[in-house]
Amino acid sequence: HDALALLLMIKIAHVHGRILKARHVNSLHPFFDTITSLLWPRLKAIMDAHLRSIKSANAQKLGGVDLHAHYVSRRYAEFTCSILSILHRGQKDVNELNNQISPRRLASVKKVEPAAGSANASKNIVPTQNHNSKSGNNTENIFFSSMEHSTSSKNSKPKAGDMLLADLDSMQNEIISLLERLADKHSTNKKRIVFLINNLDQMMCIFQERRVVGKELNRFVELLMTQRELFVEEELLTSFSKMIAFVQQSESHMKALSSTNQSHSATTPSLTSSMDIINPQVVESLIREFSSNWKAAIEQINRNVLSYFSNFRNGMEILKQVLTQLLLYYTRFQDIIRKVWRNRPPAFCKDLVSTTIILAEIKKHALVI
């Protein structure tokens, strides 16, 4: 039932087969082919069992969920990294083996008895012909991709190593689906995002610690970046929902107004202006609310991030993203005010907090990081 042990046995059989092939010992080829033809189907059966187990898993079977990374994500990451490490190590071992054996074959010589009285007797040394020089490059292929279930398998059949990689792809899809099912057990969208971030970050860190790179890691990185962006928006909506909604709606209205005015001819006056769609009382209340609450809101964001994310480095990266996005929203808010009241800013504009002050507060948190 140990997939890693089976894969190691397949690797050992393959490496020994390569050694014998390099030394032109063909008598044991059927033996190693028989071993691998027995091990590959068993490994496939175990991988299928793992996939069925992940598909049928749920929160009740796995012992519940909280905001921190679930143990199932660590198990998956450790298992996948071990499989990929064995495969990649198999490639490295075969290459090193070929580099060791090839010079020996080239150095081996066959001495020919010189003819009597020959003046060039000392030069009649003929090197052993390397009949496998063309196929020698093929031995550098990764061990699992060149092997099929048996030597009698047809070329049209899928190779065992390719099927193993396909199983790993399916397992990654299933573990992502499982994490999404576990995340749905949380009551709010924000908690669901935090749970996914912690699990994706844990799997990504394990891949990086094991120095396993490839499409599996790349996919986790992409998913993690997506969930971070979602968390940034959710966290800002907690304290700055009114300002964010105002910015998004105002920008949309002003863009539509600009398109409408451009559609009219130059001689036709504009039907509406930016001042007609922006309520000064709303802007004034937003300015006063932000100026009185922004520092406390940033402190609360900092406390939330530290409590949500178990990986400190991941949490600090997210905190920087949240504060940077806040600064961008506030800059867009100021730009709307400047566009509406170009030369005559209202009196309440004096309460606007300078972006320099906000940036200094963000840098203060960055120094703590």
CSV table of C-alpha atoms in Angstrom, one decimal:
chain,number,residue,atom,x,y,z
A,1,HIS,CA,0.0,0.0,0.0
A,2,ASP,CA,3.1,2.3,0.0
A,3,ALA,CA,3.2,4.2,-3.3
A,4,LEU,CA,6.6,5.7,-2.6
A,5,ALA,CA,8.2,2.3,-1.8
A,6,LEU,CA,6.8,0.9,-5.0
A,7,LEU,CA,8.1,3.8,-7.0
A,8,LEU,CA,11.5,3.4,-5.4
A,9,MET,CA,11.5,-0.3,-6.3
A,10,ILE,CA,10.7,0.6,-9.9
A,11,LYS,CA,13.5,3.1,-9.9
A,12,ILE,CA,16.0,0.6,-8.6
A,13,ALA,CA,15.0,-2.0,-11.2
A,14,HIS,CA,15.3,0.6,-13.9
A,15,VAL,CA,18.7,1.8,-12.9
A,16,HIS,CA,20.0,-1.7,-12.7
A,17,GLY,CA,18.6,-2.4,-16.1
A,18,ARG,CA,20.4,0.6,-17.5
A,19,ILE,CA,23.7,-0.6,-15.9
A,20,LEU,CA,23.3,-4.0,-17.5
A,21,LYS,CA,22.3,-2.5,-20.9
A,22,ALA,CA,25.4,-0.2,-20.8
A,23,ARG,CA,27.6,-3.3,-20.1
A,24,HIS,CA,25.9,-5.3,-22.8
A,25,VAL,CA,24.5,-7.9,-20.4
A,26,ASN,CA,21.1,-8.7,-22.0
A,27,SER,CA,20.3,-11.9,-20.2
A,28,LEU,CA,18.6,-10.2,-17.2
A,29,HIS,CA,16.4,-7.8,-19.3
A,30,PRO,CA,13.3,-10.2,-19.0
A,31,PHE,CA,13.8,-10.3,-15.3
A,32,PHE,CA,13.7,-6.5,-14.8
A,33,ASP,CA,10.9,-6.2,-17.3
A,34,THR,CA,8.8,-8.7,-15.3
A,35,ILE,CA,9.5,-6.8,-12.1
A,36,THR,CA,8.4,-3.4,-13.5
A,37,SER,CA,5.4,-5.0,-15.2
A,38,LEU,CA,4.2,-6.2,-11.8
A,39,LEU,CA,5.0,-3.0,-9.9
A,40,TRP,CA,3.5,-0.4,-12.3
A,41,PRO,CA,-0.1,-1.8,-12.2
A,42,ARG,CA,0.1,-2.0,-8.4
A,43,LEU,CA,1.3,1.6,-8.2
A,44,LYS,CA,-1.6,2.6,-10.5
A,45,ALA,CA,-4.1,0.9,-8.2
A,46,ILE,CA,-2.8,2.6,-5.1
A,47,MET,CA,-2.9,6.0,-6.9
A,48,ASP,CA,-6.5,5.4,-7.9
A,49,ALA,CA,-7.3,4.5,-4.3
A,50,HIS,CA,-5.8,7.8,-3.1
A,51,LEU,CA,-7.9,9.7,-5.7
A,52,ARG,CA,-11.1,8.0,-4.5
A,53,SER,CA,-10.2,8.8,-0.9
A,54,ILE,CA,-9.8,12.5,-1.7
A,55,LYS,CA,-13.0,12.6,-3.7
A,56,SER,CA,-15.0,11.1,-0.9
A,57,ALA,CA,-13.5,13.2,1.9
A,58,ASN,CA,-15.5,15.8,3.8
A,59,ALA,CA,-15.2,18.0,6.9
A,60,GLN,CA,-16.9,15.4,9.1
A,61,LYS,CA,-14.5,12.6,8.1
A,62,LEU,CA,-11.5,14.8,8.4
A,63,GLY,CA,-12.3,16.1,11.9
A,64,GLY,CA,-13.6,19.6,11.2
A,65,VAL,CA,-11.9,22.8,10.0
A,66,ASP,CA,-10.7,26.1,11.3
A,67,LEU,CA,-9.0,29.1,9.8
A,68,HIS,CA,-5.5,27.5,9.9
A,69,ALA,CA,-4.0,25.1,7.4
A,70,HIS,CA,-5.6,21.7,7.4
A,71,TYR,CA,-3.4,18.6,7.9
A,72,VAL,CA,-4.7,17.1,4.6
A,73,SER,CA,-3.0,19.8,2.6
A,74,ARG,CA,0.4,19.1,4.2
A,75,ARG,CA,-0.1,15.3,3.6
A,76,TYR,CA,-0.9,16.0,0.0
A,77,ALA,CA,2.1,18.3,-0.5
A,78,GLU,CA,4.5,16.0,1.2
A,79,PHE,CA,3.3,13.0,-0.9
A,80,THR,CA,3.4,14.9,-4.2
A,81,CYS,CA,6.9,16.3,-3.5
A,82,SER,CA,8.2,12.9,-2.6
A,83,ILE,CA,6.8,11.4,-5.9
A,84,LEU,CA,8.2,14.2,-8.0
A,85,SER,CA,11.6,14.1,-6.1
A,86,ILE,CA,11.9,10.4,-6.9
A,87,LEU,CA,11.2,11.0,-10.5
A,88,HIS,CA,13.6,13.9,-10.9
A,89,ARG,CA,16.2,12.1,-8.8
A,90,GLY,CA,15.8,9.2,-11.2
A,91,GLN,CA,16.6,11.4,-14.1
A,92,LYS,CA,19.7,12.7,-12.3
A,93,ASP,CA,20.9,9.3,-11.3
A,94,VAL,CA,20.6,7.9,-14.8
A,95,ASN,CA,22.5,10.9,-16.3
A,96,GLU,CA,25.3,10.5,-13.7
A,97,LEU,CA,25.4,6.7,-14.4
A,98,ASN,CA,25.8,7.3,-18.1
A,99,ASN,CA,28.5,9.8,-17.6
A,100,GLN,CA,30.4,7.3,-15.5
A,101,ILE,CA,30.0,4.3,-17.8
A,102,SER,CA,30.5,6.0,-21.2
A,103,PRO,CA,34.1,7.0,-20.6
A,104,ARG,CA,34.9,3.5,-19.5
A,105,ARG,CA,33.5,2.1,-22.7
A,106,LEU,CA,35.4,4.6,-24.8
A,107,ALA,CA,38.6,3.8,-22.8
A,108,SER,CA,38.3,0.1,-23.3
A,109,VAL,CA,40.5,-1.2,-26.1
A,110,LYS,CA,41.1,-4.4,-27.9
A,111,LYS,CA,44.7,-5.2,-28.5
A,112,VAL,CA,45.5,-6.8,-31.8
A,113,GLU,CA,48.6,-9.0,-32.2
A,114,PRO,CA,51.0,-7.2,-34.5
A,115,ALA,CA,52.2,-8.9,-37.7
A,116,ALA,CA,55.8,-10.2,-37.5
A,117,GLY,CA,58.3,-7.6,-38.5
A,118,SER,CA,55.7,-4.8,-38.7
A,119,ALA,CA,57.2,-1.4,-38.2
A,120,ASN,CA,53.8,0.0,-36.9
A,121,ALA,CA,53.2,-2.8,-34.5
A,122,SER,CA,52.8,-0.4,-31.6
A,123,LYS,CA,50.0,1.4,-33.4
A,124,ASN,CA,47.8,-1.6,-34.0
A,125,ILE,CA,45.4,-1.0,-31.1
A,126,VAL,CA,41.8,-0.8,-32.2
A,127,PRO,CA,39.3,0.8,-29.9
A,128,THR,CA,36.2,-1.2,-29.0
A,129,GLN,CA,33.4,-0.1,-31.3
A,130,ASN,CA,30.5,1.6,-29.4
A,131,HIS,CA,27.5,0.1,-31.2
A,132,ASN,CA,25.1,1.9,-28.8
A,133,SER,CA,26.5,5.4,-29.3
A,134,LYS,CA,23.3,6.5,-31.0
A,135,SER,CA,21.0,5.0,-28.4
A,136,GLY,CA,23.2,6.2,-25.6
A,137,ASN,CA,21.4,9.6,-25.7
A,138,ASN,CA,18.1,7.8,-25.2
A,139,THR,CA,19.3,6.4,-21.8
A,140,GLU,CA,19.3,10.0,-20.6
A,141,ASN,CA,15.6,10.1,-20.8
A,142,ILE,CA,13.8,10.2,-17.5
A,143,PHE,CA,13.4,6.7,-16.3
A,144,PHE,CA,9.7,6.5,-15.9
A,145,SER,CA,8.8,8.0,-19.3
A,146,SER,CA,10.7,5.4,-21.3
A,147,MET,CA,9.2,2.4,-19.6
A,148,GLU,CA,6.0,0.7,-20.4
A,149,HIS,CA,4.2,-2.1,-18.6
A,150,SER,CA,6.2,-4.7,-20.4
A,151,THR,CA,8.6,-5.1,-23.3
A,152,SER,CA,5.8,-6.4,-25.5
A,153,SER,CA,3.7,-3.3,-25.0
A,154,LYS,CA,2.8,-1.5,-28.2
A,155,ASN,CA,4.0,2.1,-28.7
A,156,SER,CA,0.4,3.3,-28.9
A,157,LYS,CA,-0.2,2.4,-25.3
A,158,PRO,CA,0.2,5.1,-22.7
A,159,LYS,CA,3.5,4.9,-20.9
A,160,ALA,CA,3.4,4.1,-17.2
A,161,GLY,CA,5.3,7.3,-16.1
A,162,ASP,CA,2.9,9.4,-18.2
A,163,MET,CA,0.0,7.8,-16.4
A,164,LEU,CA,1.6,8.6,-13.0
A,165,LEU,CA,2.0,12.2,-13.9
A,166,ALA,CA,-1.7,12.3,-15.1
A,167,ASP,CA,-2.7,10.8,-11.7
A,168,LEU,CA,-0.8,13.6,-10.0
A,169,ASP,CA,-2.6,16.2,-12.1
A,170,SER,CA,-5.9,14.6,-11.1
A,171,MET,CA,-4.9,14.5,-7.5
A,172,GLN,CA,-4.1,18.2,-7.6
A,173,ASN,CA,-7.5,19.0,-9.0
A,174,GLU,CA,-9.2,16.8,-6.4
A,175,ILE,CA,-7.2,18.3,-3.5
A,176,ILE,CA,-8.2,21.8,-4.6
A,177,SER,CA,-11.9,20.7,-4.8
A,178,LEU,CA,-11.6,19.2,-1.3
A,179,LEU,CA,-10.2,22.4,0.1
A,180,GLU,CA,-13.0,24.4,-1.5
A,181,ARG,CA,-15.5,22.0,0.1
A,182,LEU,CA,-13.9,22.4,3.5
A,183,ALA,CA,-13.8,26.2,3.0
A,184,ASP,CA,-17.5,26.2,2.4
A,185,LYS,CA,-18.0,25.1,6.1
A,186,HIS,CA,-17.0,28.6,7.2
A,187,SER,CA,-19.8,31.1,7.8
A,188,THR,CA,-18.4,34.1,5.9
A,189,ASN,CA,-16.7,34.6,2.6
A,190,LYS,CA,-13.7,36.3,4.3
A,191,LYS,CA,-13.1,33.2,6.5
A,192,ARG,CA,-13.3,31.0,3.5
A,193,ILE,CA,-10.7,33.0,1.7
A,194,VAL,CA,-8.4,33.0,4.8
A,195,PHE,CA,-8.7,29.2,5.0
A,196,LEU,CA,-7.8,28.8,1.4
A,197,ILE,CA,-4.9,31.2,1.7
A,198,ASN,CA,-3.4,29.3,4.6
A,199,ASN,CA,-3.7,26.0,2.9
A,200,LEU,CA,-2.3,27.2,-0.4
A,201,ASP,CA,0.5,28.9,1.3
A,202,GLN,CA,1.4,25.8,3.3
A,203,MET,CA,1.5,23.6,0.1
A,204,MET,CA,3.6,26.2,-1.7
A,205,CYS,CA,6.1,26.5,1.1
A,206,ILE,CA,6.5,22.7,1.2
A,207,PHE,CA,7.2,22.6,-2.5
A,208,GLN,CA,9.7,25.3,-2.1
A,209,GLU,CA,11.4,23.7,0.9
A,210,ARG,CA,11.7,20.4,-1.1
A,211,ARG,CA,13.0,22.4,-4.1
A,212,VAL,CA,10.3,20.8,-6.3
A,213,VAL,CA,9.4,23.2,-9.1
A,214,GLY,CA,7.0,22.7,-12.0
A,215,LYS,CA,3.4,23.2,-13.0
A,216,GLU,CA,2.1,21.9,-9.7
A,217,LEU,CA,3.9,24.7,-7.8
A,218,ASN,CA,3.0,27.3,-10.4
A,219,ARG,CA,-0.7,26.5,-10.1
A,220,PHE,CA,-0.6,26.9,-6.3
A,221,VAL,CA,1.2,30.2,-6.7
A,222,GLU,CA,-1.4,31.5,-9.1
A,223,LEU,CA,-4.3,30.4,-6.9
A,224,LEU,CA,-2.6,31.9,-3.8
A,225,MET,CA,-2.2,35.3,-5.6
A,226,THR,CA,-5.9,35.2,-6.6
A,227,GLN,CA,-7.1,34.5,-3.1
A,228,ARG,CA,-4.8,37.2,-1.7
A,229,GLU,CA,-6.4,39.8,-4.0
A,230,LEU,CA,-9.9,38.6,-2.9
A,231,PHE,CA,-8.8,39.0,0.8
A,232,VAL,CA,-7.5,42.5,0.2
A,233,GLU,CA,-10.9,43.6,-1.1
A,234,GLU,CA,-12.8,41.8,1.7
A,235,GLU,CA,-10.6,43.3,4.4
A,236,LEU,CA,-10.9,46.9,3.0
A,237,LEU,CA,-14.7,46.5,2.7
A,238,THR,CA,-14.8,46.0,6.5
A,239,SER,CA,-13.7,49.6,7.3
A,240,PHE,CA,-13.9,51.5,4.0
A,241,SER,CA,-16.9,50.0,2.2
A,242,LYS,CA,-18.6,53.4,1.7
A,243,MET,CA,-15.6,55.1,0.1
A,244,ILE,CA,-14.8,52.1,-2.1
A,245,ALA,CA,-18.4,51.9,-3.3
A,246,PHE,CA,-18.4,55.7,-4.0
A,247,VAL,CA,-15.1,55.4,-6.0
A,248,GLN,CA,-16.3,52.5,-8.1
A,249,GLN,CA,-19.7,54.0,-8.8
A,250,SER,CA,-18.4,57.5,-9.5
A,251,GLU,CA,-15.7,56.3,-11.8
A,252,SER,CA,-18.3,54.3,-13.7
A,253,HIS,CA,-20.7,57.3,-14.0
A,254,MET,CA,-18.0,59.7,-15.0
A,255,LYS,CA,-16.8,57.2,-17.7
A,256,ALA,CA,-20.3,56.9,-19.1
A,257,LEU,CA,-20.7,60.7,-19.0
A,258,SER,CA,-17.5,61.2,-20.9
A,259,SER,CA,-18.6,58.7,-23.6
A,260,THR,CA,-21.9,60.5,-23.9
A,261,ASN,CA,-20.4,63.9,-24.2
A,262,GLN,CA,-17.9,62.7,-26.9
A,263,SER,CA,-20.8,61.3,-29.0
A,264,HIS,CA,-22.3,64.8,-29.3
A,265,SER,CA,-20.9,67.2,-31.8
A,266,ALA,CA,-18.6,70.1,-30.8
A,267,THR,CA,-21.4,72.6,-31.2
A,268,THR,CA,-23.8,70.7,-29.0
A,269,PRO,CA,-23.5,71.6,-25.3
A,270,SER,CA,-23.0,68.8,-22.8
A,271,LEU,CA,-26.2,67.6,-21.3
A,272,THR,CA,-24.7,66.9,-17.8
A,273,SER,CA,-21.5,67.6,-16.0
A,274,SER,CA,-19.6,65.7,-13.3
A,275,MET,CA,-21.0,68.0,-10.6
A,276,ASP,CA,-24.5,66.8,-11.5
A,277,ILE,CA,-23.7,63.2,-10.6
A,278,ILE,CA,-21.6,63.8,-7.5
A,279,ASN,CA,-23.4,64.7,-4.2
A,280,PRO,CA,-21.3,67.1,-2.2
A,281,GLN,CA,-22.9,66.1,1.1
A,282,VAL,CA,-21.9,62.4,0.4
A,283,VAL,CA,-18.3,63.5,-0.4
A,284,GLU,CA,-18.1,65.6,2.7
A,285,SER,CA,-19.3,62.8,5.0
A,286,LEU,CA,-16.8,60.4,3.4
A,287,ILE,CA,-13.9,62.8,3.9
A,288,ARG,CA,-14.8,63.4,7.6
A,289,GLU,CA,-15.3,59.7,8.2
A,290,PHE,CA,-12.0,58.7,6.7
A,291,SER,CA,-10.0,61.5,8.4
A,292,SER,CA,-11.3,60.4,11.8
A,293,ASN,CA,-11.0,56.6,11.4
A,294,TRP,CA,-8.2,55.7,9.0
A,295,LYS,CA,-5.5,55.2,11.6
A,296,ALA,CA,-7.6,53.0,13.8
A,297,ALA,CA,-8.7,51.0,10.8
A,298,ILE,CA,-5.1,50.3,9.7
A,299,GLU,CA,-4.3,49.1,13.2
A,300,GLN,CA,-7.3,46.8,13.1
A,301,ILE,CA,-6.3,45.5,9.7
A,302,ASN,CA,-2.8,44.8,11.1
A,303,ARG,CA,-4.3,42.8,14.1
A,304,ASN,CA,-6.6,40.9,11.8
A,305,VAL,CA,-3.8,39.8,9.5
A,306,LEU,CA,-1.6,38.7,12.4
A,307,SER,CA,-4.4,36.6,13.8
A,308,TYR,CA,-5.6,35.1,10.5
A,309,PHE,CA,-2.4,33.8,8.9
A,310,SER,CA,-0.1,31.3,10.6
A,311,ASN,CA,2.8,32.0,8.3
A,312,PHE,CA,4.2,35.4,9.4
A,313,ARG,CA,5.9,36.1,6.1
A,314,ASN,CA,2.7,35.4,4.2
A,315,GLY,CA,0.7,37.6,6.5
A,316,MET,CA,3.1,40.5,6.1
A,317,GLU,CA,2.9,40.3,2.3
A,318,ILE,CA,-0.8,40.4,2.5
A,319,LEU,CA,-0.7,43.3,5.0
A,320,LYS,CA,1.4,45.3,2.5
A,321,GLN,CA,-1.0,44.5,-0.3
A,322,VAL,CA,-4.0,45.7,1.8
A,323,LEU,CA,-2.3,48.9,2.8
A,324,THR,CA,-1.1,49.6,-0.8
A,325,GLN,CA,-4.6,49.0,-2.1
A,326,LEU,CA,-6.1,51.3,0.5
A,327,LEU,CA,-3.7,54.1,-0.7
A,328,LEU,CA,-4.7,53.5,-4.3
A,329,TYR,CA,-8.4,53.7,-3.4
A,330,TYR,CA,-7.9,56.9,-1.5
A,331,THR,CA,-5.8,58.4,-4.4
A,332,ARG,CA,-8.7,57.6,-6.8
A,333,PHE,CA,-11.1,59.2,-4.3
A,334,GLN,CA,-9.0,62.4,-4.4
A,335,ASP,CA,-8.8,62.4,-8.2
A,336,ILE,CA,-12.6,62.3,-8.4
A,337,ILE,CA,-12.8,65.4,-6.2
A,338,ARG,CA,-10.2,67.2,-8.3
A,339,LYS,CA,-12.1,66.4,-11.5
A,340,VAL,CA,-15.4,67.5,-10.2
A,341,TRP,CA,-14.3,70.7,-8.5
A,342,ARG,CA,-11.3,71.7,-10.7
A,343,ASN,CA,-10.7,75.3,-9.6
A,344,ARG,CA,-13.1,75.8,-6.7
A,345,PRO,CA,-12.6,73.0,-4.2
A,346,PRO,CA,-15.3,73.1,-1.4
A,347,ALA,CA,-14.4,74.0,2.1
A,348,PHE,CA,-14.6,70.4,3.4
A,349,CYS,CA,-11.6,69.5,1.1
A,350,LYS,CA,-9.3,71.0,3.8
A,351,ASP,CA,-10.1,67.8,5.9
A,352,LEU,CA,-8.6,65.6,3.2
A,353,VAL,CA,-5.7,63.5,4.6
A,354,SER,CA,-2.6,63.9,2.6
A,355,THR,CA,-1.4,60.8,0.8
A,356,THR,CA,2.1,61.5,2.1
A,357,ILE,CA,0.8,61.0,5.7
A,358,ILE,CA,-0.9,57.7,4.8
A,359,LEU,CA,2.3,56.6,3.0
A,360,ALA,CA,4.3,57.4,6.0
A,361,GLU,CA,2.0,55.3,8.2
A,362,ILE,CA,2.3,52.4,5.7
A,363,LYS,CA,6.1,52.7,5.8
A,364,LYS,CA,5.9,52.6,9.6
A,365,HIS,CA,4.3,49.2,9.3
A,366,ALA,CA,6.8,48.1,6.7
A,367,LEU,CA,9.7,48.9,9.0
A,368,VAL,CA,8.1,46.7,11.7
A,369,ILE,CA,7.9,44.0,9.1
